[in-house]
Amino acid sequence: MASGSPDWLSRYRSGEDGAFEALVAQLGPRLLGYFLRQGAQPATAEDLAQQVFLRLLQHAHRYTERGNLDAYVLRIARNLWIDHQRRRRLATGTAAAAETADPGPGPAEEADRLDRGEAIRRALGELDAATRELLELAVLQRLPYQEVSGILGIPVGTVKSRVFYSLRRLRERVADFEGARSTRPA
Amino acid sequence: MSPERERPRADEPLPDPVEQRELLAFAEEVRRALPNPQLPERFLDGLVAARAPAWSWRSAWNRNPVLRVAAALLILFTATVPVLAVIHLVADRGGGLPPIGFELPPEIPPVEREEWHGEAVAPELPPETELLSPIWSIAVERENRLTQAAVAWHERYPAPMPLPPGARERLDGPWAAARAGWELRTGQRAADARRAAAEAEWSSASGPQLWSVLQERLAARWNAAPQPALEARVRELWARAGANGEDRGWLAGWMAILDGANAPGGAELPMIR
């Protein structure tokens, strides 16, 4: 799950033309997907993604080329998301899940019209936040286990075992959705 | 089962290799099912706008050389004044303290006071004037003598002196004119020489009355030459009084005004009787 992305931040720091646009094109969709899958509304996700870039450029001098840019950016994104959740809790006094989009009808009722992809998305949304974040970093963002370990503050071996365990859980949920669809009478 | 209960333990064993491969394949499927969204068009523009730095002294200082030059000049001029003041103080220390003293004022020229010595200067009339009007010349001489006499009169009686007790009764009768002169000198009687001259009937005036008229004119500083009727009455009484007559004493003043040095007894004006 290594990224291997070109280091556009270093190129931007050295004044290369178009490096900033390339940096945004490379990391922008990933950041947007990260925040949306964490449960942010589209406008909030865009705003948070822009804040990630601003903070990245503001502290660009701290970044070293030996580091993993993807992990560095996603660490900033995770901190921003946690701060956003904390501010929302203080403002509303409710749980952080309030911003999460309405899941709609339950899996059994909607299973008939779900295809495989929709079943995966629905199953992922029903996982707890910690598991969802683990899969986001290790699976969807393709960060190495070492980087995920550093971000989440857990041992590498634990990361690896949790990733497989979470994938297994997710696959079972997807199978549940598909089983419910196939057993429901037409 | 709640999500918290679904969390694996730290020592959760890894699945077997076959299941691992299946799970890795499922991970690829998950990635395909959850692709990253496309960035909206406005995303980059909003980011560029947010990156535009707000104006600050530091950024302006780094970007604008004119600002740097202006600041340098300001600092230079601001610092030059106290530095030059200190240099000036240090440089002047060897010169010692300036002497402190007083300078005498320049000599003030004496003020020329115009003093009047009581002597009227007789007008020097050009010959042609005499040819033109001897009567005018005589009138001027008489006016000049009246002016001189008025000044002498006021110098002699400068302060008002009230009439002593009982003096008023003693000055009644033939001494009434003397009493009038006294009251004029002491300010107890206002001089109204012009009104008296206009209303007088000189042909019947007596010597004391003429003396009183002269006193009033001198007190009022009225130097108009006497009218011809007054002059005629003065000369008439003077001729009738005789050389040593008592009445000549009342008229000697008028004769001095009229004839000057040619008057009997000269130009000396008798003031007090």
GROMACS .gro file of C-alpha atoms in nm:
model
  459
    1MET     CA    1   0.000   0.000   0.000
    2ALA     CA    2   0.286   0.239  -0.057
    3SER     CA    3   0.192   0.557  -0.235
    4GLY     CA    4   0.495   0.638  -0.450
    5SER     CA    5   0.345   0.975  -0.546
    6PRO     CA    6   0.575   1.242  -0.685
    7ASP     CA    7   0.681   1.491  -0.421
    8TRP     CA    8   0.511   1.801  -0.554
    9LEU     CA    9   0.553   1.985  -0.226
   10SER     CA   10   0.931   1.979  -0.254
   11ARG     CA   11   0.903   2.092  -0.613
   12TYR     CA   12   0.671   2.372  -0.507
   13ARG     CA   13   0.919   2.478  -0.241
   14SER     CA   14   1.195   2.492  -0.499
   15GLY     CA   15   0.979   2.723  -0.713
   16GLU     CA   16   0.890   2.485  -0.993
   17ASP     CA   17   0.616   2.619  -1.218
   18GLY     CA   18   0.288   2.435  -1.193
   19ALA     CA   19   0.394   2.242  -0.886
   20PHE     CA   20   0.120   2.391  -0.676
   21GLU     CA   21  -0.151   2.301  -0.924
   22ALA     CA   22  -0.008   1.950  -0.956
   23LEU     CA   23   0.000   1.918  -0.579
   24VAL     CA   24  -0.365   2.015  -0.556
   25ALA     CA   25  -0.459   1.783  -0.843
   26GLN     CA   26  -0.279   1.495  -0.678
   27LEU     CA   27  -0.396   1.534  -0.320
   28GLY     CA   28  -0.720   1.729  -0.354
   29PRO     CA   29  -0.947   1.436  -0.458
   30ARG     CA   30  -0.795   1.212  -0.194
   31LEU     CA   31  -0.854   1.470   0.077
   32LEU     CA   32  -1.207   1.533  -0.044
   33GLY     CA   33  -1.280   1.160  -0.041
   34TYR     CA   34  -1.126   1.126   0.304
   35PHE     CA   35  -1.350   1.390   0.459
   36LEU     CA   36  -1.662   1.274   0.275
   37ARG     CA   37  -1.612   0.913   0.382
   38GLN     CA   38  -1.549   1.029   0.736
   39GLY     CA   39  -1.899   1.174   0.728
   40ALA     CA   40  -1.852   1.539   0.636
   41GLN     CA   41  -2.101   1.725   0.422
   42PRO     CA   42  -1.968   1.819   0.074
   43ALA     CA   43  -1.923   2.191   0.158
   44THR     CA   44  -1.750   2.107   0.483
   45ALA     CA   45  -1.530   1.856   0.307
   46GLU     CA   46  -1.418   2.118   0.052
   47ASP     CA   47  -1.352   2.370   0.323
   48LEU     CA   48  -1.149   2.126   0.527
   49ALA     CA   49  -0.953   2.016   0.222
   50GLN     CA   50  -0.861   2.378   0.150
   51GLN     CA   51  -0.755   2.421   0.510
   52VAL     CA   52  -0.529   2.119   0.473
   53PHE     CA   53  -0.356   2.279   0.176
   54LEU     CA   54  -0.321   2.612   0.348
   55ARG     CA   55  -0.172   2.451   0.654
   56LEU     CA   56   0.051   2.237   0.435
   57LEU     CA   57   0.189   2.542   0.254
   58GLN     CA   58   0.217   2.739   0.576
   59HIS     CA   59   0.435   2.471   0.734
   60ALA     CA   60   0.602   2.351   0.418
   61HIS     CA   61   0.943   2.428   0.563
   62ARG     CA   62   0.892   2.157   0.824
   63TYR     CA   63   0.843   1.888   0.564
   64THR     CA   64   1.144   1.679   0.473
   65GLU     CA   65   1.175   1.499   0.144
   66ARG     CA   66   1.258   1.172   0.317
   67GLY     CA   67   0.911   1.168   0.467
   68ASN     CA   68   0.596   1.033   0.308
   69LEU     CA   69   0.399   1.327   0.173
   70ASP     CA   70   0.072   1.132   0.168
   71ALA     CA   71   0.111   1.037   0.532
   72TYR     CA   72   0.213   1.393   0.619
   73VAL     CA   73  -0.094   1.538   0.447
   74LEU     CA   74  -0.332   1.279   0.589
   75ARG     CA   75  -0.199   1.343   0.938
   76ILE     CA   76  -0.289   1.711   0.892
   77ALA     CA   77  -0.630   1.612   0.755
   78ARG     CA   78  -0.698   1.382   1.049
   79ASN     CA   79  -0.607   1.655   1.299
   80LEU     CA   80  -0.833   1.902   1.121
   81TRP     CA   81  -1.117   1.654   1.118
   82ILE     CA   82  -1.078   1.586   1.490
   83ASP     CA   83  -1.075   1.962   1.561
   84HIS     CA   84  -1.382   2.005   1.345
   85GLN     CA   85  -1.564   1.730   1.529
   86ARG     CA   86  -1.467   1.881   1.863
   87ARG     CA   87  -1.589   2.226   1.762
   88ARG     CA   88  -1.916   2.079   1.641
   89ARG     CA   89  -1.967   1.895   1.968
   90LEU     CA   90  -1.903   2.213   2.163
   91ALA     CA   91  -2.136   2.410   1.940
   92THR     CA   92  -2.426   2.169   1.929
   93GLY     CA   93  -2.370   1.963   2.240
   94THR     CA   94  -2.459   1.653   2.043
   95ALA     CA   95  -2.266   1.361   1.914
   96ALA     CA   96  -2.036   1.401   1.619
   97ALA     CA   97  -2.249   1.179   1.409
   98ALA     CA   98  -2.502   1.453   1.365
   99GLU     CA   99  -2.330   1.575   1.050
  100THR     CA  100  -2.328   1.236   0.894
  101ALA     CA  101  -2.568   1.209   0.611
  102ASP     CA  102  -2.895   1.040   0.681
  103PRO     CA  103  -2.836   0.667   0.627
  104GLY     CA  104  -3.192   0.630   0.509
  105PRO     CA  105  -3.379   0.304   0.530
  106GLY     CA  106  -3.219   0.001   0.687
  107PRO     CA  107  -3.018  -0.257   0.486
  108ALA     CA  108  -3.296  -0.509   0.470
  109GLU     CA  109  -3.542  -0.266   0.318
  110GLU     CA  110  -3.301  -0.122   0.066
  111ALA     CA  111  -3.112  -0.439  -0.022
  112ASP     CA  112  -3.317  -0.506  -0.332
  113ARG     CA  113  -3.200  -0.195  -0.513
  114LEU     CA  114  -2.838  -0.209  -0.399
  115ASP     CA  115  -2.566  -0.325  -0.630
  116ARG     CA  116  -2.232  -0.447  -0.510
  117GLY     CA  117  -2.068  -0.104  -0.488
  118GLU     CA  118  -2.358   0.052  -0.305
  119ALA     CA  119  -2.355  -0.241  -0.064
  120ILE     CA  120  -1.990  -0.179   0.012
  121ARG     CA  121  -2.049   0.193   0.069
  122ARG     CA  122  -2.346   0.121   0.293
  123ALA     CA  123  -2.157  -0.144   0.489
  124LEU     CA  124  -1.859   0.084   0.537
  125GLY     CA  125  -2.085   0.359   0.665
  126GLU     CA  126  -2.221   0.130   0.931
  127LEU     CA  127  -1.882   0.049   1.073
  128ASP     CA  128  -1.762   0.234   1.382
  129ALA     CA  129  -1.554   0.548   1.331
  130ALA     CA  130  -1.223   0.391   1.439
  131THR     CA  131  -1.260   0.097   1.198
  132ARG     CA  132  -1.373   0.326   0.922
  133GLU     CA  133  -1.071   0.547   0.976
  134LEU     CA  134  -0.837   0.248   0.979
  135LEU     CA  135  -0.974   0.121   0.648
  136GLU     CA  136  -0.965   0.471   0.506
  137LEU     CA  137  -0.596   0.513   0.577
  138ALA     CA  138  -0.472   0.161   0.510
  139VAL     CA  139  -0.701   0.053   0.228
  140LEU     CA  140  -0.847   0.353   0.051
  141GLN     CA  141  -0.551   0.590   0.094
  142ARG     CA  142  -0.296   0.306   0.053
  143LEU     CA  143  -0.073   0.428   0.333
  144PRO     CA  144   0.194   0.184   0.451
  145TYR     CA  145   0.122   0.009   0.777
  146GLN     CA  146   0.417   0.193   0.930
  147GLU     CA  147   0.258   0.532   0.850
  148VAL     CA  148  -0.085   0.420   0.969
  149SER     CA  149   0.076   0.304   1.288
  150GLY     CA  150   0.234   0.646   1.338
  151ILE     CA  151  -0.087   0.831   1.266
  152LEU     CA  152  -0.316   0.620   1.482
  153GLY     CA  153  -0.059   0.558   1.754
  154ILE     CA  154  -0.086   0.179   1.757
  155PRO     CA  155   0.173  -0.089   1.681
  156VAL     CA  156   0.232  -0.193   1.323
  157GLY     CA  157   0.134  -0.553   1.391
  158THR     CA  158  -0.190  -0.440   1.544
  159VAL     CA  159  -0.256  -0.224   1.240
  160LYS     CA  160  -0.205  -0.520   1.010
  161SER     CA  161  -0.425  -0.755   1.206
  162ARG     CA  162  -0.693  -0.492   1.248
  163VAL     CA  163  -0.694  -0.418   0.879
  164PHE     CA  164  -0.758  -0.784   0.795
  165TYR     CA  165  -1.015  -0.813   1.070
  166SER     CA  166  -1.192  -0.498   0.954
  167LEU     CA  167  -1.190  -0.617   0.593
  168ARG     CA  168  -1.339  -0.943   0.707
  169ARG     CA  169  -1.611  -0.761   0.898
  170LEU     CA  170  -1.681  -0.538   0.602
  171ARG     CA  171  -1.702  -0.837   0.368
  172GLU     CA  172  -1.948  -1.009   0.602
  173ARG     CA  173  -2.165  -0.697   0.613
  174VAL     CA  174  -2.165  -0.675   0.237
  175ALA     CA  175  -2.258  -1.043   0.220
  176ASP     CA  176  -2.540  -0.977   0.462
  177PHE     CA  177  -2.673  -0.705   0.235
  178GLU     CA  178  -2.646  -0.927  -0.070
  179GLY     CA  179  -2.799  -1.223   0.110
  180ALA     CA  180  -3.093  -1.013   0.221
  181ARG     CA  181  -3.147  -0.901  -0.138
  182SER     CA  182  -3.134  -1.253  -0.281
  183THR     CA  183  -3.373  -1.405  -0.020
  184ARG     CA  184  -3.628  -1.125  -0.048
  185PRO     CA  185  -3.915  -1.226  -0.274
  186ALA     CA  186  -3.952  -1.038  -0.594
  187MET     CA  187  -2.328  -0.624   1.861
  188SER     CA  188  -2.217  -0.267   1.905
  189PRO     CA  189  -1.929  -0.126   1.699
  190GLU     CA  190  -1.708  -0.107   2.007
  191ARG     CA  191  -1.751  -0.477   2.063
  192GLU     CA  192  -1.661  -0.542   1.699
  193ARG     CA  193  -1.315  -0.391   1.746
  194PRO     CA  194  -1.040  -0.654   1.725
  195ARG     CA  195  -0.810  -0.712   2.013
  196ALA     CA  196  -0.445  -0.615   1.982
  197ASP     CA  197  -0.335  -0.974   1.969
  198GLU     CA  198  -0.589  -1.075   1.703
  199PRO     CA  199  -0.422  -1.348   1.494
  200LEU     CA  200  -0.371  -1.289   1.124
  201PRO     CA  201  -0.588  -1.491   0.891
  202ASP     CA  202  -0.439  -1.767   0.691
  203PRO     CA  203  -0.263  -1.677   0.364
  204VAL     CA  204  -0.556  -1.782   0.152
  205GLU     CA  205  -0.794  -1.560   0.338
  206GLN     CA  206  -0.539  -1.283   0.333
  207ARG     CA  207  -0.528  -1.297  -0.045
  208GLU     CA  208  -0.908  -1.294  -0.055
  209LEU     CA  209  -0.918  -0.997   0.176
  210LEU     CA  210  -0.661  -0.810  -0.027
  211ALA     CA  211  -0.870  -0.875  -0.336
  212PHE     CA  212  -1.172  -0.750  -0.148
  213ALA     CA  213  -0.973  -0.439  -0.053
  214GLU     CA  214  -0.919  -0.369  -0.423
  215GLU     CA  215  -1.292  -0.409  -0.475
  216VAL     CA  216  -1.358  -0.165  -0.192
  217ARG     CA  217  -1.124   0.086  -0.352
  218ARG     CA  218  -1.306   0.056  -0.682
  219ALA     CA  219  -1.640   0.091  -0.512
  220LEU     CA  220  -1.534   0.405  -0.324
  221PRO     CA  221  -1.336   0.615  -0.571
  222ASN     CA  222  -1.219   0.964  -0.476
  223PRO     CA  223  -1.450   1.238  -0.603
  224GLN     CA  224  -1.343   1.494  -0.858
  225LEU     CA  225  -1.241   1.836  -0.735
  226PRO     CA  226  -1.498   2.104  -0.812
  227GLU     CA  227  -1.395   2.377  -1.054
  228ARG     CA  228  -1.396   2.644  -0.788
  229PHE     CA  229  -1.171   2.452  -0.555
  230LEU     CA  230  -0.840   2.573  -0.696
  231ASP     CA  231  -0.964   2.931  -0.736
  232GLY     CA  232  -1.083   2.940  -0.377
  233LEU     CA  233  -0.754   2.801  -0.262
  234VAL     CA  234  -0.555   3.058  -0.457
  235ALA     CA  235  -0.772   3.337  -0.315
  236ALA     CA  236  -0.725   3.206   0.036
  237ARG     CA  237  -0.351   3.188  -0.020
  238ALA     CA  238  -0.332   3.557  -0.109
  239PRO     CA  239  -0.150   3.699   0.188
  240ALA     CA  240  -0.302   3.986   0.379
  241TRP     CA  241  -0.111   4.309   0.368
  242SER     CA  242   0.147   4.329   0.641
  243TRP     CA  243   0.445   4.543   0.721
  244ARG     CA  244   0.676   4.248   0.682
  245SER     CA  245   0.550   4.152   0.337
  246ALA     CA  246   0.550   4.514   0.223
  247TRP     CA  247   0.900   4.556   0.356
  248ASN     CA  248   1.020   4.252   0.167
  249ARG     CA  249   0.851   4.342  -0.158
  250ASN     CA  250   0.868   4.721  -0.184
  251PRO     CA  251   1.215   4.882  -0.210
  252VAL     CA  252   1.061   5.231  -0.195
  253LEU     CA  253   0.926   5.152   0.148
  254ARG     CA  254   1.268   5.039   0.261
  255VAL     CA  255   1.431   5.358   0.132
  256ALA     CA  256   1.165   5.576   0.295
  257ALA     CA  257   1.203   5.396   0.626
  258ALA     CA  258   1.580   5.429   0.608
  259LEU     CA  259   1.558   5.802   0.543
  260LEU     CA  260   1.311   5.845   0.826
  261ILE     CA  261   1.534   5.662   1.068
  262LEU     CA  262   1.838   5.852   0.942
  263PHE     CA  263   1.680   6.193   0.985
  264THR     CA  264   1.526   6.101   1.318
  265ALA     CA  265   1.857   5.981   1.453
  266THR     CA  266   2.060   6.267   1.308
  267VAL     CA  267   1.906   6.538   1.524
  268PRO     CA  268   2.000   6.399   1.868
  269VAL     CA  269   2.339   6.286   1.738
  270LEU     CA  270   2.419   6.630   1.606
  271ALA     CA  271   2.298   6.783   1.931
  272VAL     CA  272   2.534   6.563   2.132
  273ILE     CA  273   2.822   6.640   1.896
  274HIS     CA  274   2.749   7.009   1.927
  275LEU     CA  275   2.747   6.987   2.306
  276VAL     CA  276   3.074   6.794   2.313
  277ALA     CA  277   3.241   7.028   2.066
  278ASP     CA  278   3.138   7.339   2.255
  279ARG     CA  279   3.247   7.209   2.593
  280GLY     CA  280   3.605   7.339   2.539
  281GLY     CA  281   3.489   7.691   2.475
  282GLY     CA  282   3.389   7.745   2.835
  283LEU     CA  283   3.081   7.897   2.969
  284PRO     CA  284   2.965   8.214   2.814
  285PRO     CA  285   3.014   8.520   3.037
  286ILE     CA  286   2.710   8.634   3.219
  287GLY     CA  287   2.680   9.002   3.295
  288PHE     CA  288   2.502   9.316   3.220
  289GLU     CA  289   2.552   9.560   2.943
  290LEU     CA  290   2.505   9.922   3.016
  291PRO     CA  291   2.247  10.076   2.797
  292PRO     CA  292   2.369  10.323   2.542
  293GLU     CA  293   2.372  10.681   2.653
  294ILE     CA  294   2.030  10.823   2.629
  295PRO     CA  295   2.025  11.167   2.480
  296PRO     CA  296   1.866  11.421   2.708
  297VAL     CA  297   1.507  11.488   2.638
  298GLU     CA  298   1.455  11.834   2.513
  299ARG     CA  299   1.180  11.986   2.714
  300GLU     CA  300   1.005  12.267   2.560
  301GLU     CA  301   0.985  12.530   2.825
  302TRP     CA  302   0.795  12.845   2.787
  303HIS     CA  303   0.962  13.132   2.961
  304GLY     CA  304   0.674  13.367   2.960
  305GLU     CA  305   0.816  13.594   2.697
  306ALA     CA  306   0.616  13.638   2.387
  307VAL     CA  307   0.813  13.698   2.074
  308ALA     CA  308   0.700  13.999   1.892
  309PRO     CA  309   0.608  13.913   1.539
  310GLU     CA  310   0.848  14.040   1.286
  311LEU     CA  311   0.630  14.177   1.019
  312PRO     CA  312   0.771  14.210   0.674
  313PRO     CA  313   0.767  14.562   0.534
  314GLU     CA  314   0.518  14.480   0.267
  315THR     CA  315   0.273  14.365   0.535
  316GLU     CA  316   0.298  14.700   0.703
  317LEU     CA  317   0.229  14.863   0.376
  318LEU     CA  318  -0.072  14.652   0.317
  319SER     CA  319  -0.243  14.682   0.657
  320PRO     CA  320  -0.108  14.871   0.953
  321ILE     CA  321  -0.435  14.817   1.132
  322TRP     CA  322  -0.388  14.439   1.105
  323SER     CA  323  -0.034  14.474   1.236
  324ILE     CA  324  -0.151  14.663   1.540
  325ALA     CA  325  -0.425  14.405   1.606
  326VAL     CA  326  -0.172  14.123   1.594
  327GLU     CA  327   0.052  14.307   1.837
  328ARG     CA  328  -0.238  14.352   2.077
  329GLU     CA  329  -0.341  13.985   2.049
  330ASN     CA  330   0.015  13.882   2.117
  331ARG     CA  331   0.027  14.101   2.423
  332LEU     CA  332  -0.301  13.957   2.544
  333THR     CA  333  -0.165  13.602   2.501
  334GLN     CA  334   0.151  13.691   2.691
  335ALA     CA  335  -0.057  13.856   2.964
  336ALA     CA  336  -0.290  13.552   2.990
  337VAL     CA  337   0.004  13.317   3.035
  338ALA     CA  338   0.155  13.540   3.300
  339TRP     CA  339  -0.183  13.567   3.470
  340HIS     CA  340  -0.223  13.189   3.494
  341GLU     CA  341   0.134  13.144   3.612
  342ARG     CA  342   0.081  13.392   3.887
  343TYR     CA  343  -0.246  13.245   4.006
  344PRO     CA  344  -0.211  12.872   3.942
  345ALA     CA  345  -0.402  12.732   4.239
  346PRO     CA  346  -0.750  12.815   4.346
  347MET     CA  347  -0.757  13.009   4.670
  348PRO     CA  348  -1.083  13.042   4.853
  349LEU     CA  349  -1.185  13.392   4.968
  350PRO     CA  350  -1.094  13.444   5.332
  351PRO     CA  351  -1.385  13.472   5.578
  352GLY     CA  352  -1.534  13.823   5.574
  353ALA     CA  353  -1.350  13.920   5.258
  354ARG     CA  354  -1.664  13.908   5.050
  355GLU     CA  355  -1.832  14.181   5.264
  356ARG     CA  356  -1.522  14.400   5.259
  357LEU     CA  357  -1.504  14.379   4.879
  358ASP     CA  358  -1.858  14.501   4.821
  359GLY     CA  359  -1.934  14.847   4.696
  360PRO     CA  360  -1.651  15.012   4.504
  361TRP     CA  361  -1.442  14.693   4.552
  362ALA     CA  362  -1.688  14.473   4.370
  363ALA     CA  363  -1.466  14.463   4.062
  364ALA     CA  364  -1.171  14.358   4.273
  365ARG     CA  365  -1.383  14.085   4.422
  366ALA     CA  366  -1.474  13.965   4.073
  367GLY     CA  367  -1.105  13.951   3.979
  368TRP     CA  368  -1.034  13.753   4.295
  369GLU     CA  369  -1.308  13.506   4.225
  370LEU     CA  370  -1.181  13.462   3.870
  371ARG     CA  371  -0.834  13.385   3.995
  372THR     CA  372  -0.958  13.135   4.251
  373GLY     CA  373  -1.193  12.963   4.008
  374GLN     CA  374  -1.499  13.057   4.213
  375ARG     CA  375  -1.630  13.249   3.915
  376ALA     CA  376  -1.643  13.112   3.566
  377ALA     CA  377  -1.490  13.325   3.297
  378ASP     CA  378  -1.742  13.416   3.033
  379ALA     CA  379  -1.555  13.686   2.851
  380ARG     CA  380  -1.708  13.630   2.509
  381ARG     CA  381  -2.066  13.660   2.632
  382ALA     CA  382  -1.974  13.970   2.835
  383ALA     CA  383  -1.804  14.133   2.534
  384ALA     CA  384  -2.108  14.070   2.316
  385GLU     CA  385  -2.351  14.216   2.565
  386ALA     CA  386  -2.140  14.508   2.696
  387GLU     CA  387  -2.225  14.873   2.638
  388TRP     CA  388  -1.872  15.012   2.640
  389SER     CA  389  -1.970  15.378   2.624
  390SER     CA  390  -2.102  15.369   2.981
  391ALA     CA  391  -1.850  15.123   3.128
  392SER     CA  392  -1.661  15.234   3.435
  393GLY     CA  393  -1.294  15.185   3.513
  394PRO     CA  394  -1.354  14.890   3.752
  395GLN     CA  395  -1.580  14.728   3.499
  396LEU     CA  396  -1.315  14.750   3.231
  397TRP     CA  397  -1.062  14.610   3.473
  398SER     CA  398  -1.298  14.319   3.541
  399VAL     CA  399  -1.341  14.260   3.168
  400LEU     CA  400  -0.965  14.240   3.122
  401GLN     CA  401  -0.937  13.992   3.410
  402GLU     CA  402  -1.206  13.774   3.256
  403ARG     CA  403  -1.035  13.771   2.920
  404LEU     CA  404  -0.702  13.676   3.071
  405ALA     CA  405  -0.865  13.400   3.278
  406ALA     CA  406  -1.040  13.269   2.968
  407ARG     CA  407  -0.721  13.296   2.755
  408TRP     CA  408  -0.917  13.498   2.507
  409ASN     CA  409  -0.670  13.701   2.310
  410ALA     CA  410  -0.897  13.871   2.058
  411ALA     CA  411  -0.797  14.229   2.003
  412PRO     CA  412  -1.031  14.472   2.187
  413GLN     CA  413  -1.311  14.621   1.987
  414PRO     CA  414  -1.276  14.982   1.876
  415ALA     CA  415  -1.558  15.091   2.113
  416LEU     CA  416  -1.378  14.928   2.407
  417GLU     CA  417  -1.049  15.095   2.307
  418ALA     CA  418  -1.224  15.430   2.274
  419ARG     CA  419  -1.384  15.400   2.621
  420VAL     CA  420  -1.051  15.298   2.778
  421ARG     CA  421  -0.875  15.602   2.625
  422GLU     CA  422  -1.161  15.834   2.717
  423LEU     CA  423  -1.157  15.732   3.083
  424TRP     CA  424  -0.777  15.736   3.087
  425ALA     CA  425  -0.781  16.099   2.956
  426ARG     CA  426  -1.042  16.212   3.209
  427ALA     CA  427  -0.878  16.040   3.506
  428GLY     CA  428  -0.577  16.263   3.514
  429ALA     CA  429  -0.220  16.176   3.570
  430ASN     CA  430  -0.252  16.055   3.927
  431GLY     CA  431  -0.618  15.977   3.937
  432GLU     CA  432  -0.750  15.678   4.125
  433ASP     CA  433  -0.923  15.543   3.812
  434ARG     CA  434  -0.603  15.508   3.609
  435GLY     CA  435  -0.517  15.207   3.821
  436TRP     CA  436  -0.819  15.025   3.674
  437LEU     CA  437  -0.715  15.117   3.321
  438ALA     CA  438  -0.336  15.069   3.320
  439GLY     CA  439  -0.369  14.709   3.209
  440TRP     CA  440  -0.576  14.791   2.907
  441MET     CA  441  -0.333  15.073   2.815
  442ALA     CA  442  -0.045  14.823   2.827
  443ILE     CA  443  -0.235  14.589   2.598
  444LEU     CA  444  -0.327  14.865   2.358
  445ASP     CA  445  -0.001  15.058   2.336
  446GLY     CA  446   0.267  14.817   2.458
  447ALA     CA  447   0.596  14.988   2.525
  448ASN     CA  448   0.441  15.320   2.437
  449ALA     CA  449   0.189  15.300   2.717
  450PRO     CA  450   0.231  15.508   3.033
  451GLY     CA  451   0.438  15.291   3.263
  452GLY     CA  452   0.556  15.073   2.976
  453ALA     CA  453   0.435  14.725   2.882
  454GLU     CA  454   0.432  14.600   3.238
  455LEU     CA  455   0.085  14.465   3.300
  456PRO     CA  456  -0.049  14.539   3.643
  457MET     CA  457  -0.219  14.226   3.764
  458ILE     CA  458  -0.344  14.299   4.110
  459ARG     CA  459  -0.493  14.603   4.252
   0.00000   0.00000   0.00000
